Amino acid sequence: MALPRHLKNGLTPLEIEFLAENELIEIEAAIDTRTDLELLSGTLPALKPLRTNKVPLWMAISLKKKHKCNIRVPAWMTVEALTRTLKEEETNDVRFSYMPYHYMEIAQLLLENAMDDIPSADATRTLLKDLREARQSKARQGVHSLGESYLQMDNIGLMEINEIRPFFTKAFFEIQKLRPAVAGNPNNNNAYDYDHYGNSSLSMDGRYGGANTTDFDGKASYSSSTIPESSRRFQSTQGSRMN
Amino acid sequence: MADDDDFKFADYTDRISASREPDVEAIDPVEDVAHLTQAWVDERAAPELLQYQEQCIQRLLAKVEEQTLVVEELDPRNDTSVILSILYQTELERVKFVLRSYLRTRISKIERFCAYVLNDGPTRKRLSRAELNYAENYSRATRQHYQNSFLSSLPQSLQSQDEAVFSRKLSMVSQPILDEAVFCRITEDIGDYQLDEDETVELEKGQIYIFKYRSVRTLLHKRQIHLI
């Protein structure tokens, strides 16, 4: 086959790592290339010893393996920054705290290939693990707010998306199937339609479309007792967004 | 057309011909690699076939060739040159990998939705000439194979291979499911965007959403969002 089966469901973790390797990172080279680097993806200024250069991560790792450079740990990956982020992540149970889109992959690659450039690598590793777990459980909470037309998840990393992708896309697709069944109800008249509608879709819309779209407070349920409340919520908060 | 049966990557790139449909807007050649990479990710995520990135790929193929010559001319006795050569070659391989995976993803969709791709006007226009060729041959080969191997022994009324029975839902032709959920990242401020008849959402740069593919299709075609 043109594309093996395991590649058909989105990107694989290795491919995501590949994408992350295009991100730029600062290095201190130990070589002098004398000429600028004429890459297909653009020109990089010549590498000089004792000067910091911004290069793609794949290049930094390739040079590192030959002991030709030291990699500067990105600001967000220091112990202080991670401690702060973790705290924020734990206190705010509504949204993800800001992390670079490829943070997991970059951190993983650096810990693997440039251990000696990371001060207190063990602490960093532990913090990253805690952070990841906090975010993971938040992402899972998101499934409560998964509705029929959209769900917003700002600041989530690509690798994190990939973890929840199979379940979320399937669930999202199944929820949609419920809609025509309601719209096609033969007893439709306006008032009835609205109620019914509220029951099946607005009760979910209310939560993610209204109050705050990254709001994973999730008390989603199909239970009919939520109809009046959530329909109202939808009406009163539609279009007003907090972020 | 008949001699296209062994399909090889090398032949394929040779036969990519002059632009069939110009890209929606010109891309800065410096951005080609980034653009192709995103096109690859989009293609992997989108249920349907997207516009073939003709110009971008042509320029990249030319650049790859140029760069290969540059690498060959680097002096292997000079340490710095050796390092440069390794870096250049690594990048070359990375670009080639994306290109190959991009083309393979498209081919796999062509095979899966073969009859649909050939018969649906807009989709057909998104193929490169080589891809169209491939689709036609693939369609002919599979039809013939089914016919010869078992359909010919069935009653005439059951021999059809692309009939829509009762409704579109039961069509024999497999089609991309446009209601599939996709994750996407907004790349520019769009403002209020109408998702459905009764749903509007304000899209700002950097946000990440799950949407129904159908409702953001036009944004993707205009390159205002990236699929992920």
Short mmCIF file of C-alpha atoms in Angstrom, two decimals:
data_model
loop_
_atom_site.label_atom_id
_atom_site.label_comp_id
_atom_site.label_asym_id
_atom_site.label_seq_id
_atom_site.Cartn_x
_atom_site.Cartn_y
_atom_site.Cartn_z
CA MET A 1 0.00 0.00 0.00
CA ALA A 2 1.02 3.56 -0.59
CA LEU A 3 0.69 4.37 3.08
CA PRO A 4 1.01 1.73 5.78
CA ARG A 5 -2.05 1.36 7.96
CA HIS A 6 -0.43 2.69 11.12
CA LEU A 7 0.28 5.98 9.36
CA LYS A 8 -3.32 6.57 8.41
CA ASN A 9 -4.49 7.89 11.76
CA GLY A 10 -2.67 11.16 11.95
CA LEU A 11 1.00 11.62 12.67
CA THR A 12 3.10 9.15 14.60
CA PRO A 13 5.12 10.28 17.64
CA LEU A 14 8.30 9.95 15.59
CA GLU A 15 6.92 12.21 12.90
CA ILE A 16 5.94 14.75 15.52
CA GLU A 17 9.46 14.63 16.86
CA PHE A 18 10.64 15.21 13.31
CA LEU A 19 8.49 18.35 13.13
CA ALA A 20 9.80 19.55 16.47
CA GLU A 21 13.34 19.25 15.17
CA ASN A 22 12.59 22.18 12.88
CA GLU A 23 12.22 24.51 15.85
CA LEU A 24 15.10 26.90 16.42
CA ILE A 25 17.36 26.65 19.44
CA GLU A 26 20.43 28.55 20.61
CA ILE A 27 23.80 26.85 20.53
CA GLU A 28 27.39 27.79 21.22
CA ALA A 29 29.36 26.22 18.44
CA ALA A 30 32.85 24.82 18.90
CA ILE A 31 33.69 25.10 15.24
CA ASP A 32 34.14 27.90 12.75
CA THR A 33 32.33 27.22 9.49
CA ARG A 34 33.65 30.44 7.95
CA THR A 35 30.84 30.52 5.41
CA ASP A 36 27.14 31.01 5.91
CA LEU A 37 25.09 27.83 5.86
CA GLU A 38 23.08 27.78 2.65
CA LEU A 39 20.25 25.44 3.54
CA LEU A 40 17.21 24.62 1.49
CA SER A 41 15.11 26.23 4.16
CA GLY A 42 17.08 29.46 4.14
CA THR A 43 20.49 30.82 4.98
CA LEU A 44 21.92 30.66 8.49
CA PRO A 45 24.82 32.90 9.54
CA ALA A 46 28.20 31.19 9.87
CA LEU A 47 28.84 29.31 13.10
CA LYS A 48 31.62 30.84 15.18
CA PRO A 49 33.06 29.56 18.45
CA LEU A 50 31.92 31.38 21.58
CA ARG A 51 29.04 33.04 19.79
CA THR A 52 25.43 32.01 20.15
CA ASN A 53 23.72 30.95 16.98
CA LYS A 54 20.11 30.05 16.42
CA VAL A 55 19.88 26.82 14.49
CA PRO A 56 17.22 24.17 13.94
CA LEU A 57 17.13 21.53 16.64
CA TRP A 58 18.11 18.72 14.29
CA MET A 59 21.31 20.58 13.49
CA ALA A 60 22.03 21.29 17.14
CA ILE A 61 21.67 17.60 17.94
CA SER A 62 23.77 16.52 15.02
CA LEU A 63 26.56 18.88 16.09
CA LYS A 64 26.16 17.89 19.71
CA LYS A 65 26.68 14.24 18.87
CA LYS A 66 30.02 15.17 17.34
CA HIS A 67 30.87 17.34 20.38
CA LYS A 68 30.92 20.41 18.19
CA CYS A 69 28.55 22.55 20.20
CA ASN A 70 26.83 23.20 23.49
CA ILE A 71 23.10 23.65 23.51
CA ARG A 72 21.54 26.47 25.53
CA VAL A 73 18.56 25.28 27.48
CA PRO A 74 15.49 27.29 26.40
CA ALA A 75 14.16 29.71 29.01
CA TRP A 76 10.96 27.75 29.58
CA MET A 77 12.92 24.59 30.36
CA THR A 78 14.87 25.85 33.35
CA VAL A 79 14.00 24.50 36.77
CA GLU A 80 12.64 27.89 37.91
CA ALA A 81 10.42 28.32 34.87
CA LEU A 82 9.10 24.79 35.07
CA THR A 83 8.36 25.12 38.78
CA ARG A 84 6.38 28.28 38.06
CA THR A 85 4.49 26.68 35.18
CA LEU A 86 3.70 23.60 37.20
CA LYS A 87 2.28 25.74 39.98
CA GLU A 88 0.16 27.65 37.51
CA GLU A 89 -0.95 24.42 35.94
CA GLU A 90 -2.09 23.06 39.26
CA THR A 91 -3.85 26.18 40.51
CA ASN A 92 -5.72 26.93 37.32
CA ASP A 93 -7.90 23.95 36.56
CA VAL A 94 -9.63 25.67 33.68
CA ARG A 95 -7.01 26.22 31.06
CA PHE A 96 -3.59 25.01 30.04
CA SER A 97 -0.72 27.23 31.04
CA TYR A 98 1.44 28.48 28.25
CA MET A 99 4.05 26.08 26.97
CA PRO A 100 5.70 25.99 23.55
CA TYR A 101 3.76 23.97 21.03
CA HIS A 102 6.52 21.37 20.80
CA TYR A 103 7.63 21.47 24.42
CA MET A 104 7.40 17.74 25.10
CA GLU A 105 9.37 16.73 22.05
CA ILE A 106 12.05 19.38 22.53
CA ALA A 107 12.47 18.52 26.19
CA GLN A 108 12.67 14.84 25.40
CA LEU A 109 15.26 15.36 22.66
CA LEU A 110 17.38 17.59 24.84
CA LEU A 111 17.28 15.24 27.80
CA GLU A 112 18.29 12.40 25.53
CA ASN A 113 21.05 14.09 23.60
CA ALA A 114 22.33 16.99 25.63
CA MET A 115 22.15 15.89 29.24
CA ASP A 116 25.43 17.61 30.12
CA ASP A 117 24.12 20.99 28.95
CA ILE A 118 21.14 20.87 31.27
CA PRO A 119 21.87 22.03 34.80
CA SER A 120 20.08 19.73 37.25
CA ALA A 121 18.75 17.44 34.58
CA ASP A 122 17.10 15.13 37.05
CA ALA A 123 15.03 17.88 38.62
CA THR A 124 14.06 19.06 35.15
CA ARG A 125 12.98 15.60 34.20
CA THR A 126 10.83 15.21 37.32
CA LEU A 127 9.21 18.60 36.83
CA LEU A 128 8.44 17.84 33.22
CA LYS A 129 6.88 14.57 34.22
CA ASP A 130 4.66 16.24 36.83
CA LEU A 131 3.70 18.94 34.39
CA ARG A 132 2.84 16.40 31.79
CA GLU A 133 0.64 14.46 34.17
CA ALA A 134 -1.20 17.56 35.31
CA ARG A 135 -1.85 18.55 31.71
CA GLN A 136 -2.80 15.07 30.68
CA SER A 137 -5.55 14.84 33.25
CA LYS A 138 -6.76 18.28 32.19
CA ALA A 139 -6.88 17.14 28.59
CA ARG A 140 -8.91 14.12 29.58
CA GLN A 141 -11.32 16.35 31.43
CA GLY A 142 -11.82 18.10 28.13
CA VAL A 143 -13.83 15.22 26.86
CA HIS A 144 -16.66 16.34 29.13
CA SER A 145 -16.94 19.53 27.19
CA LEU A 146 -16.66 17.90 23.81
CA GLY A 147 -19.68 19.06 21.88
CA GLU A 148 -21.06 18.88 18.46
CA SER A 149 -19.52 21.77 16.61
CA TYR A 150 -16.26 22.73 18.23
CA LEU A 151 -13.98 22.59 21.23
CA GLN A 152 -11.20 25.02 21.98
CA MET A 153 -7.98 23.87 23.63
CA ASP A 154 -5.41 26.64 23.51
CA ASN A 155 -1.80 26.06 24.54
CA ILE A 156 -2.05 22.33 24.19
CA GLY A 157 1.08 20.79 22.70
CA LEU A 158 1.17 18.78 19.50
CA MET A 159 2.24 15.60 21.25
CA GLU A 160 -0.55 16.05 23.76
CA ILE A 161 -3.06 16.44 20.96
CA ASN A 162 -1.82 13.28 19.41
CA GLU A 163 -2.47 11.38 22.61
CA ILE A 164 -6.10 12.39 22.82
CA ARG A 165 -6.72 12.45 19.09
CA PRO A 166 -8.06 8.93 18.51
CA PHE A 167 -10.61 9.14 21.28
CA PHE A 168 -11.64 12.76 20.75
CA THR A 169 -12.14 12.54 17.03
CA LYS A 170 -14.19 9.39 17.37
CA ALA A 171 -16.33 10.82 20.15
CA PHE A 172 -16.82 14.07 18.28
CA PHE A 173 -17.94 12.22 15.21
CA GLU A 174 -20.41 10.09 17.14
CA ILE A 175 -21.95 13.10 18.88
CA GLN A 176 -22.72 14.66 15.54
CA LYS A 177 -24.66 11.65 14.44
CA LEU A 178 -27.19 12.40 17.17
CA ARG A 179 -28.09 15.73 15.71
CA PRO A 180 -30.03 14.74 12.57
CA ALA A 181 -32.09 12.36 14.65
CA VAL A 182 -33.31 15.30 16.68
CA ALA A 183 -33.72 17.76 13.82
CA GLY A 184 -35.66 15.20 11.84
CA ASN A 185 -38.21 14.66 14.58
CA PRO A 186 -41.65 14.47 12.94
CA ASN A 187 -43.36 16.32 15.78
CA ASN A 188 -41.40 19.47 15.08
CA ASN A 189 -42.93 22.77 15.82
CA ASN A 190 -40.86 25.67 16.92
CA ALA A 191 -41.20 25.51 20.65
CA TYR A 192 -40.93 21.80 20.80
CA ASP A 193 -38.02 21.82 18.47
CA TYR A 194 -36.17 24.22 20.65
CA ASP A 195 -36.66 22.19 23.77
CA HIS A 196 -35.63 19.09 22.09
CA TYR A 197 -32.71 20.78 20.57
CA GLY A 198 -31.67 22.00 23.95
CA ASN A 199 -31.76 18.55 25.22
CA SER A 200 -29.46 17.02 22.72
CA SER A 201 -27.06 19.66 21.62
CA LEU A 202 -27.33 22.93 23.46
CA SER A 203 -26.75 21.40 26.80
CA MET A 204 -23.32 20.63 25.54
CA ASP A 205 -22.90 23.79 23.50
CA GLY A 206 -23.62 25.84 26.55
CA ARG A 207 -20.58 24.62 28.25
CA TYR A 208 -17.99 25.04 25.60
CA GLY A 209 -19.47 27.64 23.27
CA GLY A 210 -20.64 29.91 25.99
CA ALA A 211 -19.06 30.58 29.30
CA ASN A 212 -15.52 29.97 28.34
CA THR A 213 -14.33 27.74 25.64
CA THR A 214 -11.27 26.41 27.38
CA ASP A 215 -13.45 25.82 30.35
CA PHE A 216 -13.06 22.18 31.15
CA ASP A 217 -15.26 22.36 34.21
CA GLY A 218 -17.13 19.51 32.66
CA LYS A 219 -20.33 18.51 34.26
CA ALA A 220 -21.52 17.42 30.90
CA SER A 221 -24.35 15.04 30.88
CA TYR A 222 -27.26 14.15 28.79
CA SER A 223 -29.49 14.07 31.78
CA SER A 224 -32.74 15.88 31.06
CA SER A 225 -32.52 17.81 34.29
CA THR A 226 -29.82 19.99 32.77
CA ILE A 227 -31.94 21.24 29.91
CA PRO A 228 -33.35 24.46 31.29
CA GLU A 229 -30.17 25.57 32.94
CA SER A 230 -27.89 24.94 30.03
CA SER A 231 -30.25 26.37 27.43
CA ARG A 232 -30.35 29.54 29.43
CA ARG A 233 -26.66 29.50 29.83
CA PHE A 234 -26.20 29.21 26.15
CA GLN A 235 -28.46 32.16 25.42
CA SER A 236 -27.01 34.41 28.01
CA THR A 237 -23.39 33.76 27.31
CA GLN A 238 -23.27 33.12 23.62
CA GLY A 239 -20.68 35.33 21.99
CA SER A 240 -19.19 36.58 25.19
CA ARG A 241 -15.89 34.94 25.66
CA MET A 242 -13.53 35.31 28.46
CA ASN A 243 -10.28 34.75 26.70
CA MET B 1 -0.75 6.04 -20.43
CA ALA B 2 -0.63 2.30 -20.76
CA ASP B 3 3.05 2.13 -19.90
CA ASP B 4 2.55 3.66 -16.48
CA ASP B 5 2.16 0.45 -14.65
CA ASP B 6 5.39 0.38 -12.70
CA PHE B 7 5.00 3.38 -10.58
CA LYS B 8 8.24 4.66 -9.17
CA PHE B 9 9.01 7.74 -7.22
CA ALA B 10 11.76 8.76 -9.64
CA ASP B 11 9.49 8.47 -12.68
CA TYR B 12 6.84 10.25 -10.81
CA THR B 13 8.84 13.35 -10.06
CA ASP B 14 10.17 13.42 -13.61
CA ARG B 15 6.72 13.54 -14.99
CA ILE B 16 5.41 16.32 -12.82
CA SER B 17 4.61 18.80 -15.49
CA ALA B 18 3.87 22.45 -15.87
CA SER B 19 1.28 23.91 -13.60
CA ARG B 20 -2.26 22.73 -14.16
CA GLU B 21 -3.77 25.14 -11.76
CA PRO B 22 -1.72 27.95 -10.34
CA ASP B 23 -1.36 27.97 -6.56
CA VAL B 24 -3.91 30.15 -4.86
CA GLU B 25 -1.27 32.70 -3.99
CA ALA B 26 2.44 32.79 -4.56
CA ILE B 27 4.64 31.48 -1.76
CA ASP B 28 7.97 33.00 -0.98
CA PRO B 29 10.54 30.45 -2.26
CA VAL B 30 12.40 30.73 1.07
CA GLU B 31 9.28 29.37 2.71
CA ASP B 32 9.06 26.36 0.42
CA VAL B 33 10.33 23.82 2.93
CA ALA B 34 8.09 25.09 5.71
CA HIS B 35 5.18 25.27 3.30
CA LEU B 36 5.64 21.73 2.06
CA THR B 37 5.98 20.47 5.61
CA GLN B 38 2.67 22.04 6.53
CA ALA B 39 1.07 20.78 3.33
CA TRP B 40 2.20 17.30 4.35
CA VAL B 41 0.71 17.60 7.84
CA ASP B 42 -2.53 19.02 6.41
CA GLU B 43 -2.74 16.22 3.90
CA ARG B 44 -2.28 13.64 6.61
CA ALA B 45 -5.02 15.17 8.72
CA ALA B 46 -7.61 16.12 6.11
CA PRO B 47 -10.14 13.48 5.05
CA GLU B 48 -10.17 14.65 1.43
CA LEU B 49 -7.44 15.33 -1.10
CA LEU B 50 -6.12 18.89 -0.97
CA GLN B 51 -4.69 21.03 -3.74
CA TYR B 52 -1.41 19.67 -5.08
CA GLN B 53 1.44 22.07 -4.28
CA GLU B 54 2.77 22.16 -7.82
CA GLN B 55 5.01 25.23 -7.83
CA CYS B 56 6.39 24.71 -4.37
CA ILE B 57 7.37 21.14 -5.17
CA GLN B 58 8.90 22.01 -8.51
CA ARG B 59 11.06 24.67 -6.96
CA LEU B 60 12.08 22.32 -4.17
CA LEU B 61 13.03 19.54 -6.55
CA ALA B 62 15.27 21.96 -8.43
CA LYS B 63 16.81 23.13 -5.15
CA VAL B 64 17.41 19.56 -4.00
CA GLU B 65 19.31 18.88 -7.19
CA GLU B 66 21.37 22.05 -6.82
CA GLN B 67 22.16 21.28 -3.22
CA THR B 68 23.24 17.75 -4.09
CA LEU B 69 25.82 19.23 -6.48
CA VAL B 70 27.02 21.64 -3.81
CA VAL B 71 27.53 18.75 -1.40
CA GLU B 72 29.50 16.81 -3.97
CA GLU B 73 31.87 19.72 -4.46
CA LEU B 74 32.74 20.08 -0.79
CA ASP B 75 36.31 19.10 -0.01
CA PRO B 76 36.33 15.83 1.98
CA ARG B 77 39.83 16.54 3.38
CA ASN B 78 38.78 19.70 5.11
CA ASP B 79 37.20 19.14 8.53
CA THR B 80 34.83 22.08 8.33
CA SER B 81 33.66 21.03 4.89
CA VAL B 82 32.95 17.56 6.17
CA ILE B 83 30.72 18.95 8.89
CA LEU B 84 28.98 21.21 6.40
CA SER B 85 28.47 18.29 4.11
CA ILE B 86 26.90 16.24 6.89
CA LEU B 87 24.55 19.08 7.81
CA TYR B 88 23.56 19.72 4.21
CA GLN B 89 22.94 16.05 3.58
CA THR B 90 20.88 15.69 6.73
CA GLU B 91 18.67 18.52 5.59
CA LEU B 92 18.39 17.05 2.10
CA GLU B 93 17.21 13.77 3.55
CA ARG B 94 14.71 15.53 5.76
CA VAL B 95 13.20 17.40 2.83
CA LYS B 96 13.09 14.27 0.70
CA PHE B 97 11.38 12.41 3.50
CA VAL B 98 8.62 15.00 3.73
CA LEU B 99 8.20 15.05 -0.03
CA ARG B 100 7.94 11.27 -0.23
CA SER B 101 5.52 11.02 2.64
CA TYR B 102 3.42 13.83 1.12
CA LEU B 103 3.15 12.06 -2.21
CA ARG B 104 2.44 8.70 -0.61
CA THR B 105 -0.32 10.15 1.53
CA ARG B 106 -1.95 11.53 -1.60
CA ILE B 107 -1.59 8.28 -3.47
CA SER B 108 -3.17 6.38 -0.61
CA LYS B 109 -6.17 8.73 -0.72
CA ILE B 110 -6.38 8.37 -4.48
CA GLU B 111 -6.50 4.62 -4.13
CA ARG B 112 -9.08 4.76 -1.40
CA PHE B 113 -11.44 7.18 -3.13
CA CYS B 114 -10.47 6.33 -6.67
CA ALA B 115 -13.85 6.53 -8.40
CA TYR B 116 -14.84 9.58 -6.40
CA VAL B 117 -11.61 11.41 -7.17
CA LEU B 118 -12.02 10.84 -10.88
CA ASN B 119 -15.68 11.83 -11.00
CA ASP B 120 -15.80 14.75 -8.62
CA GLY B 121 -14.84 17.89 -10.58
CA PRO B 122 -13.22 19.98 -7.84
CA THR B 123 -11.24 17.05 -6.42
CA ARG B 124 -10.05 16.01 -9.85
CA LYS B 125 -8.65 19.49 -10.42
CA ARG B 126 -6.53 19.23 -7.28
CA LEU B 127 -4.45 16.35 -8.65
CA SER B 128 -1.18 16.74 -10.45
CA ARG B 129 -1.05 15.35 -13.96
CA ALA B 130 0.93 12.33 -12.81
CA GLU B 131 -1.56 11.66 -10.04
CA LEU B 132 -4.48 11.85 -12.44
CA ASN B 133 -2.71 9.40 -14.66
CA TYR B 134 -2.16 7.09 -11.75
CA ALA B 135 -5.79 7.34 -10.64
CA GLU B 136 -7.03 6.44 -14.10
CA ASN B 137 -4.74 3.46 -14.37
CA TYR B 138 -5.52 2.29 -10.88
CA SER B 139 -9.22 2.53 -11.54
CA ARG B 140 -8.92 0.60 -14.79
CA ALA B 141 -6.72 -2.09 -13.25
CA THR B 142 -8.91 -2.73 -10.20
CA ARG B 143 -12.14 -2.73 -12.21
CA GLN B 144 -10.70 -5.19 -14.64
CA HIS B 145 -9.40 -7.36 -11.85
CA TYR B 146 -12.76 -7.52 -10.05
CA GLN B 147 -14.53 -8.18 -13.32
CA ASN B 148 -12.21 -11.00 -14.31
CA SER B 149 -11.86 -12.62 -10.95
CA PHE B 150 -15.49 -12.87 -9.87
CA LEU B 151 -17.96 -10.30 -11.18
CA SER B 152 -18.14 -11.95 -14.58
CA SER B 153 -19.65 -15.07 -13.02
CA LEU B 154 -22.42 -13.11 -11.27
CA PRO B 155 -25.74 -12.18 -12.89
CA GLN B 156 -25.56 -9.09 -15.07
CA SER B 157 -27.57 -6.99 -12.61
CA LEU B 158 -25.00 -7.47 -9.85
CA GLN B 159 -21.96 -6.60 -11.90
CA SER B 160 -22.00 -2.86 -11.47
CA GLN B 161 -19.11 -1.36 -9.55
CA ASP B 162 -20.17 2.20 -8.87
CA GLU B 163 -23.88 2.15 -8.37
CA ALA B 164 -25.58 4.32 -5.78
CA VAL B 165 -28.08 2.02 -4.19
CA PHE B 166 -31.14 3.68 -2.58
CA SER B 167 -29.28 6.72 -1.39
CA ARG B 168 -25.84 8.27 -1.30
CA LYS B 169 -25.23 6.63 2.01
CA LEU B 170 -25.19 3.26 0.37
CA SER B 171 -23.16 4.24 -2.64
CA MET B 172 -20.55 1.76 -3.77
CA VAL B 173 -18.15 4.62 -4.33
CA SER B 174 -16.21 5.37 -1.17
CA GLN B 175 -16.07 9.04 -0.40
CA PRO B 176 -14.11 11.12 2.06
CA ILE B 177 -16.11 11.75 5.24
CA LEU B 178 -16.19 15.51 5.50
CA ASP B 179 -17.84 15.51 8.91
CA GLU B 180 -14.76 13.97 10.45
CA ALA B 181 -13.27 15.85 13.38
CA VAL B 182 -9.97 17.63 12.82
CA PHE B 183 -7.66 19.49 15.16
CA CYS B 184 -6.52 22.81 13.81
CA ARG B 185 -4.40 25.79 14.73
CA ILE B 186 -5.47 29.26 13.65
CA THR B 187 -2.62 31.06 11.88
CA GLU B 188 -4.12 34.53 11.50
CA ASP B 189 -6.82 36.58 13.16
CA ILE B 190 -10.01 35.75 11.34
CA GLY B 191 -12.65 37.27 13.56
CA ASP B 192 -16.17 35.94 13.72
CA TYR B 193 -16.56 32.85 11.64
CA GLN B 194 -19.81 31.12 10.87
CA LEU B 195 -19.49 27.41 11.59
CA ASP B 196 -23.07 26.31 11.02
CA GLU B 197 -26.37 28.06 10.51
CA ASP B 198 -26.52 28.83 14.20
CA GLU B 199 -22.94 28.83 15.40
CA THR B 200 -20.38 31.57 15.19
CA VAL B 201 -16.99 31.52 16.75
CA GLU B 202 -14.34 34.18 17.01
CA LEU B 203 -11.05 32.89 15.68
CA GLU B 204 -7.78 34.43 16.78
CA LYS B 205 -4.26 33.60 15.85
CA GLY B 206 -2.67 30.80 17.86
CA GLN B 207 -5.85 29.18 19.11
CA ILE B 208 -6.34 25.45 18.87
CA TYR B 209 -9.69 23.84 18.17
CA ILE B 210 -11.41 20.65 17.26
CA PHE B 211 -13.80 21.27 14.39
CA LYS B 212 -15.82 19.36 11.93
CA TYR B 213 -13.67 19.28 8.80
CA ARG B 214 -16.58 20.48 6.68
CA SER B 215 -17.04 23.68 8.64
CA VAL B 216 -13.45 24.88 8.28
CA ARG B 217 -12.73 23.55 4.82
CA THR B 218 -12.79 26.96 3.18
CA LEU B 219 -10.42 28.39 5.80
CA LEU B 220 -7.99 25.59 5.07
CA HIS B 221 -8.18 26.19 1.34
CA LYS B 222 -7.42 29.85 1.99
CA ARG B 223 -4.50 28.79 4.25
CA GLN B 224 -5.86 30.66 7.23
CA ILE B 225 -5.61 27.62 9.45
CA HIS B 226 -3.26 24.68 9.79
CA LEU B 227 -4.47 21.20 10.46
CA ILE B 228 -2.55 19.28 13.07
#
